[in-house]
Every structure is written in structure tokens, then in C-alpha cells.
C-alpha atoms as one frame of an Amber mdcrd trajectory, in Angstrom:
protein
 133.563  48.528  90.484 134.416  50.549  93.178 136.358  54.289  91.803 139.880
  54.282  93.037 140.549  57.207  95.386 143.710  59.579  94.995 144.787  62.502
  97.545 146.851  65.014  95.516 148.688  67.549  97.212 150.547  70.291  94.658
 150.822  73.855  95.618 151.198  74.927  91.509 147.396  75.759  90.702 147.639
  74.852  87.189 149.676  71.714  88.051 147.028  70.631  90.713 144.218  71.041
  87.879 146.337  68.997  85.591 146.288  66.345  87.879 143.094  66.423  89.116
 141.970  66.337  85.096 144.185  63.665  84.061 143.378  61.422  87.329 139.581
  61.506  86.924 139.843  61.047  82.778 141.382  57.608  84.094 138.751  57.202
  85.970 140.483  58.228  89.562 138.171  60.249  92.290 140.454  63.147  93.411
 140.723  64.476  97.210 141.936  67.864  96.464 143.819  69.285  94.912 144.767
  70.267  98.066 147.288  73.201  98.157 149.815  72.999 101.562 149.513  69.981
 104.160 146.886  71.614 106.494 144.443  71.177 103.937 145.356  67.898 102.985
 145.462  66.893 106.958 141.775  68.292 107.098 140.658  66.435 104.076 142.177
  63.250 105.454 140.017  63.914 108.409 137.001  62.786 106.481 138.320  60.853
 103.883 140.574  57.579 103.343 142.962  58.012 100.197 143.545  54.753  98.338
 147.230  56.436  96.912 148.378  60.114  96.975 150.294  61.931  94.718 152.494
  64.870  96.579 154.467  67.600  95.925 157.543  67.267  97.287 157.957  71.267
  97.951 155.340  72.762  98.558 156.602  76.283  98.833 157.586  78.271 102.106
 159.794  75.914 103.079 157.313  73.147 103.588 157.558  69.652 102.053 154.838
  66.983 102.335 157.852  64.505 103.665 155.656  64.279 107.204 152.185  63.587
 105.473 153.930  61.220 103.324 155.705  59.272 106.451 152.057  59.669 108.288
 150.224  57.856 104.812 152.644  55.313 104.218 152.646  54.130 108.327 148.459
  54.310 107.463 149.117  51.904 104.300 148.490  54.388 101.675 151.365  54.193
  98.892 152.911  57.538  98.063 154.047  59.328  94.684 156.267  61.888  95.094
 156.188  64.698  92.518 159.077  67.238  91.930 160.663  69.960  89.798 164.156
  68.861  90.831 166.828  66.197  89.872 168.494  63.947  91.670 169.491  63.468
  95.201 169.355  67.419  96.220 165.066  66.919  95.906 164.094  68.456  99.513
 163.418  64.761 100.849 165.426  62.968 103.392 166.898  59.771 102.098 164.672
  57.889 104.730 161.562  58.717 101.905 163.884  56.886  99.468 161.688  53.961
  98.598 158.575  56.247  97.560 158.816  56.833  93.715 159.572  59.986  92.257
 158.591  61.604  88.847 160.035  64.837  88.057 157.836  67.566  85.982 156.386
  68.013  83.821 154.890  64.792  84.878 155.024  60.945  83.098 151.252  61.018
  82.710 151.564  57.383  81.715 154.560  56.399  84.535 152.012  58.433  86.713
 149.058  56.081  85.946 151.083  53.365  85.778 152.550  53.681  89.109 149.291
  54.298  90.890 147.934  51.296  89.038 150.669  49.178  90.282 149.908  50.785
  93.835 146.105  49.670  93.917 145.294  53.464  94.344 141.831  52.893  95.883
């Protein structure tokens, strides 16, 4: 069986570990945690994501709504990850068919969702 790859983008350290702990006790291989888009854009230069799981904000006033447009045009389904409610999220309403889980995260909505996704 081949391991199902995830790209996680999160700019919260202890969030990112989290992630990265809880993904690969499911039995996920992580790319990342990767901390801001230009890291995740230079991981992504040597490595194909089967799903990613993004921050939406990712802290001075950059969002991950380009590398999530970029993934989703390369066929990689997107979860987007945020700390705030409803429509005021940081994401234009063209990004409004990628799923959303607020935080603290749905660990099992989370695994559910990738699993739904394929993620690998």
C-alpha cells in the first residue's frame, strides 16, 4: 500500500506539530510543516502532495488562497484551516468550494475529509 502524501502549510508552530503528529499516527507522510508559502512552493518543487491541509492566514498579511488556487488547477484537493467564523475568513468567495474546519481542528472531520479526498 502506497502511504498517502499530505502538504501542510500552518504558520502556528505548535499547530503545525499537531498536525504533522496526528497525520502520520493515521498513517499520512507529511510535506512540512511548512511555515509561509515560499517554503511550501520550494517543497512542491520536489515533491507531489496527494491533499494539503492550509492555513488560511498565515500571518503578515499572507494567505495560502494562491497556493491553494495553484494545487487545486494541479488536481490536489485542498483543506482549508482557520481560526475564524464565517464568511469574514480572509478567503475570496471564489475558494468557496474547498472545505473549511475552524480550530482547534475536527481531528476526525480532518481525517475524514482527506480520506474522502484520496489524499495520496
Amino acid at each position: 500500500m502506497q502511504t498517502k502524501t499530505v502538504l501542510v502549510v500552518e504558520d502556528e508552530i505548535l499547530i503545525a506539530m499537531d498536525i504533522e503528529m496526528t497525520l502520520t499516527e493515521a498513517g499520512y507522510r507529511v510535506i512540512g510543516p511548512c511555515h509561509n508559502v515560499a517554503e511550501a512552493e520550494d517543497r512542491l518543487r520536489t515533491e507531489r502532495p496527494g491533499a494539503a491541509v492550509l492555513d488560511v492566514n498565515l500571518g503578515r498579511d499572507e494567505t495560502s488562497a494562491a497556493l491553494a488556487r495553484r494545487l487545486q488547477a494541479e488536481g490536489v484537493p485542498v483543506v482549508f484551516l482557520t481560526g475564524y467564523a464565517g464568511p469574514d475568513d480572509g478567503l475570496p468567495g471564489t475558494l468557496g468550494d474547498i472545505p473549511r474546519l475552524g480550530k482547534p481542528i475536527d481531528v476526525p472531520r480532518l481525517l475524514d475529509l482527506l480520506g474522502t479526498m484520496g489524499g495520496g
